[in-house]
Coordinates of C-alpha atoms in Angstrom, one line a residue:
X1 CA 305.8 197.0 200.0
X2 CA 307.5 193.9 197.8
X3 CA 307.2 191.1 199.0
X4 CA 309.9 189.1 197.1
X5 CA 312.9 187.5 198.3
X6 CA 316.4 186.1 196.3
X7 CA 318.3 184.0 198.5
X8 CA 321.5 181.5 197.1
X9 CA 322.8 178.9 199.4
X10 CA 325.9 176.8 198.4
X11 CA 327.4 173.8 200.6
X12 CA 329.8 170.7 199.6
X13 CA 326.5 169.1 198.0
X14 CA 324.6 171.9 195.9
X15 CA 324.6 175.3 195.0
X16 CA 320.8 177.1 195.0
X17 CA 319.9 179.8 193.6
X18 CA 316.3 181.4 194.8
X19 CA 314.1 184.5 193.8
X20 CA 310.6 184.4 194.3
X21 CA 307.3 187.0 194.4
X22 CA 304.5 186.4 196.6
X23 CA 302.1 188.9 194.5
X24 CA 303.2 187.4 191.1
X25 CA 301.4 185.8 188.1
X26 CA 302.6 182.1 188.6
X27 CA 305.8 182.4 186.2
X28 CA 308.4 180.2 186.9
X29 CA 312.4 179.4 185.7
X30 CA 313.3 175.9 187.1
X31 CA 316.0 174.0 186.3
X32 CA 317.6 171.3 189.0
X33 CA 319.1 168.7 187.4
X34 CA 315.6 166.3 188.1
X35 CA 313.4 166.4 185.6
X36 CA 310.2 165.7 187.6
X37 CA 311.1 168.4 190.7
X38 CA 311.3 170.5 187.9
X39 CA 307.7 169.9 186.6
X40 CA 306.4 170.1 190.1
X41 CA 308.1 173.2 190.8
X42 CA 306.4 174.6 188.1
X43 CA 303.1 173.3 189.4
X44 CA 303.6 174.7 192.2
X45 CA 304.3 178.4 191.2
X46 CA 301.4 178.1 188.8
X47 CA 298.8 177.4 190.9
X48 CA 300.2 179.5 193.9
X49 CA 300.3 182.6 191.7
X50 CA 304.1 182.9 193.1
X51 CA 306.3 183.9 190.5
X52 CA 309.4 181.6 191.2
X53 CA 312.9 181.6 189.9
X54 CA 315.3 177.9 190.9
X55 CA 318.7 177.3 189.6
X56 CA 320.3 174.5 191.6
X57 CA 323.5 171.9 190.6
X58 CA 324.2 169.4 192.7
X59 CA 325.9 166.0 193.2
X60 CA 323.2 164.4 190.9
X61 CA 325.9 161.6 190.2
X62 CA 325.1 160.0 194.1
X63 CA 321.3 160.9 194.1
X64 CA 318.7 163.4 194.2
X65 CA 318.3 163.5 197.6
X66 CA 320.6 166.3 197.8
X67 CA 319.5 168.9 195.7
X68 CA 316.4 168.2 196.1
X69 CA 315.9 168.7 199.5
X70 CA 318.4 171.9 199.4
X71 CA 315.9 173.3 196.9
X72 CA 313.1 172.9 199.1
X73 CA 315.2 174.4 202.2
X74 CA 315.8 177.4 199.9
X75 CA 312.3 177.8 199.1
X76 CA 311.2 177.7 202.7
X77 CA 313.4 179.9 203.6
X78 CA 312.6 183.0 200.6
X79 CA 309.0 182.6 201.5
X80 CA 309.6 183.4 205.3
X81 CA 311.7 186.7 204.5
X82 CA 308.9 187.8 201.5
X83 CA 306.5 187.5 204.4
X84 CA 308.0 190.0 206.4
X85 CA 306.1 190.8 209.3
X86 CA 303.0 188.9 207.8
X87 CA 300.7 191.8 208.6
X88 CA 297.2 192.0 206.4
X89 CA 297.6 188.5 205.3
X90 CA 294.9 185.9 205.2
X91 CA 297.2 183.9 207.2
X92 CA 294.9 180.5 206.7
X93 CA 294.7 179.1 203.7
X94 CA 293.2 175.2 202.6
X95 CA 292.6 173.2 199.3
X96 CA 291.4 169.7 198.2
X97 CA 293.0 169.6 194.4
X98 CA 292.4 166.1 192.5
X99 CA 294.4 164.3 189.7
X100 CA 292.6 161.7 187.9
X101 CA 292.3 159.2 190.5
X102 CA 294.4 161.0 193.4
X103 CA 292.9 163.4 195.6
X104 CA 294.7 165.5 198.5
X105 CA 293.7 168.3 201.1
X106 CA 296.7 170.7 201.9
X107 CA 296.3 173.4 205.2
X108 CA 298.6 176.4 205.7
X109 CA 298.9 178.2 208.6
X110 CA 301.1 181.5 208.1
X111 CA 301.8 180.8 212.0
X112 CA 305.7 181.3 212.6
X113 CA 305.4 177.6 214.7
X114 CA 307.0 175.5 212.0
X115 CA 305.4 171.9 211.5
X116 CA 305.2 169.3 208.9
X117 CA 302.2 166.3 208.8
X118 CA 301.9 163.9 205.4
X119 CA 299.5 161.3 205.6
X120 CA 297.9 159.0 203.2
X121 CA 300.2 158.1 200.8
X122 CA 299.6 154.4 199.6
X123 CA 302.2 151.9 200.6
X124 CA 305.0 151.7 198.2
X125 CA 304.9 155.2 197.3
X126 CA 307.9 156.1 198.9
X127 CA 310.1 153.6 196.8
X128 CA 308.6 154.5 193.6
X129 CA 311.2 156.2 191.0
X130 CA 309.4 158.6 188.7
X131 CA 311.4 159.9 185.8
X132 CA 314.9 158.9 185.8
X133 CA 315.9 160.7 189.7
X134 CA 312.9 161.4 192.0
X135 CA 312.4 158.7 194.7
X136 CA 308.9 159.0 196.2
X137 CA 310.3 159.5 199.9
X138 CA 311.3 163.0 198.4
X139 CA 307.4 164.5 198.5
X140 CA 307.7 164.0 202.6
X141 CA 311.0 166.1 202.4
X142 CA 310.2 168.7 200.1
X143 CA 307.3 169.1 202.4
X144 CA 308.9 169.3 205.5
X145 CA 311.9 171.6 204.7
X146 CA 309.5 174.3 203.6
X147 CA 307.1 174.5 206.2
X148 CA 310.3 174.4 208.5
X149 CA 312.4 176.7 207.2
X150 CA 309.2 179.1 205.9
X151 CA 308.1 178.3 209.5
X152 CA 304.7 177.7 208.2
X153 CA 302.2 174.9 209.9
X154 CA 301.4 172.5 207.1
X155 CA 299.3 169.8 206.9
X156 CA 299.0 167.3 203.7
X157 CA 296.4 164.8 203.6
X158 CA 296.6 162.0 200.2
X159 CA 293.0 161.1 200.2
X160 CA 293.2 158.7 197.2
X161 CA 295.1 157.9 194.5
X162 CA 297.2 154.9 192.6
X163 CA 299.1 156.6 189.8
X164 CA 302.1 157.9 191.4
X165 CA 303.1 160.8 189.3
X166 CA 299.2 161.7 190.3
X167 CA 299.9 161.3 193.9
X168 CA 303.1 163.8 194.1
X169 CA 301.8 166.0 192.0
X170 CA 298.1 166.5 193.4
X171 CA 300.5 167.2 196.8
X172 CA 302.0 170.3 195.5
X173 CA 299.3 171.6 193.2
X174 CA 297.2 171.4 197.2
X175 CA 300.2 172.9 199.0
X176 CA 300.3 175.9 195.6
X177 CA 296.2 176.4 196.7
X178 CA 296.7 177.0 199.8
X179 CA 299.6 179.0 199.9
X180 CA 297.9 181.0 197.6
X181 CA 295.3 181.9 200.0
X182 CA 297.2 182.3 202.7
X183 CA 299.3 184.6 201.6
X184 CA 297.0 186.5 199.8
X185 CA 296.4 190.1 201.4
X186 CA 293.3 190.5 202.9
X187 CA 291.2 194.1 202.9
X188 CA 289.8 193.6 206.0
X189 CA 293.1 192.6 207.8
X190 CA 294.3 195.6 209.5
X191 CA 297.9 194.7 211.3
X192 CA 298.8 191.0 212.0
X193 CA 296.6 188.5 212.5
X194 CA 296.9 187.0 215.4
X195 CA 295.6 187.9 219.4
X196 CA 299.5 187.8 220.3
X197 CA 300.2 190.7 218.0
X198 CA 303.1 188.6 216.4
X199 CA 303.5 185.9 214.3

């Protein structure tokens, strides 16, 4: 069975376009608008093994905030569909991924319960600009709109760091990890896993 998903979503603020692969290679097409969501968006397909496609415009002449967080939403939500029922998946997945000096723990849980933590980050971090659009209070977003809308359980943990370019992108290269186990089929998963029979 494919698991893929291509999803577009188009409001007042942004128009995205979303395809992605769960059993891919980690080749991505990203273009946003933001220079550094891009580069992290890459990241993140890389090291998931996902094979992601983003095309996104949006009101880029208030902020980033927008498209940004839309891309996210969009992402969240093609991962829940190519997940299907979730049967024979790992369902768990967890990774500690440094940068340099920055060093973060991401856990998925494949659960259906959405839920967002982010913990860690050094003071500041959220007002730092890095490239020429993204705020640092974007990583908490990005976060939480796909574990909410891919109704995942995700928990990020920034265990050190000072650079922050480091520091966001140590965060999705541990959330790419451990997607990419815990989506990963399992041989020895028959059916879904989970003692409700449902997830």
């Amino acid at each position: 069975m494919s698991r893929t998903a291509r999803i577009e979503r188009t409001t007042k603020e942004s128009s995205v376009v979303v395809e992605l692969d769960l059993d891919g290679t980690g080749k991505a097409e990203i273009s946003t608008g933001v220079g550094f969501y891009d580069h992290m968006l890459n990241a993140l397909s890389k090291h998931s093994l996902i094979d992601l496609a983003v095309t996104a415009t949006g009101d880029l002449h208030i902020d980033a905030h927008h498209t940004v967080e839309d891309v996210a939403i969009v992402i969240g939500e093609a991962l829940r569909i190519a997940l299907g029922d979730k049967a024979g998946i790992r369902r768990f997945g967890d990774a500690t991924v440094p940068l340099d000096e920055a060093l973060v723990h991401a856990v998925v849980d494949v659960s259906g319960r959405p839920y967002c933590v982010q913990t860690g980050e050094p003071e500041g971090q959220q007002y730092v600009v890095i490239g020429d659009r993204y705020i640092g209070s974007l990583t908490r977003h990005v976060l939480e709109s796909i574990a909410h809308h891919a109704s995942i359980g995700l928990h990020v943990r920034v265990l050190g760091g000072r650079d922050p370019h480091h520091i966001v992108e140590a965060q999705f290269k541990a959330l790419a990890r451990a997607l990419r186990v815990a989506v990963e089929p399992d041989p020895r998963v028959t059916g879904i896993p989970s003692t409700k029979g449902s997830l």
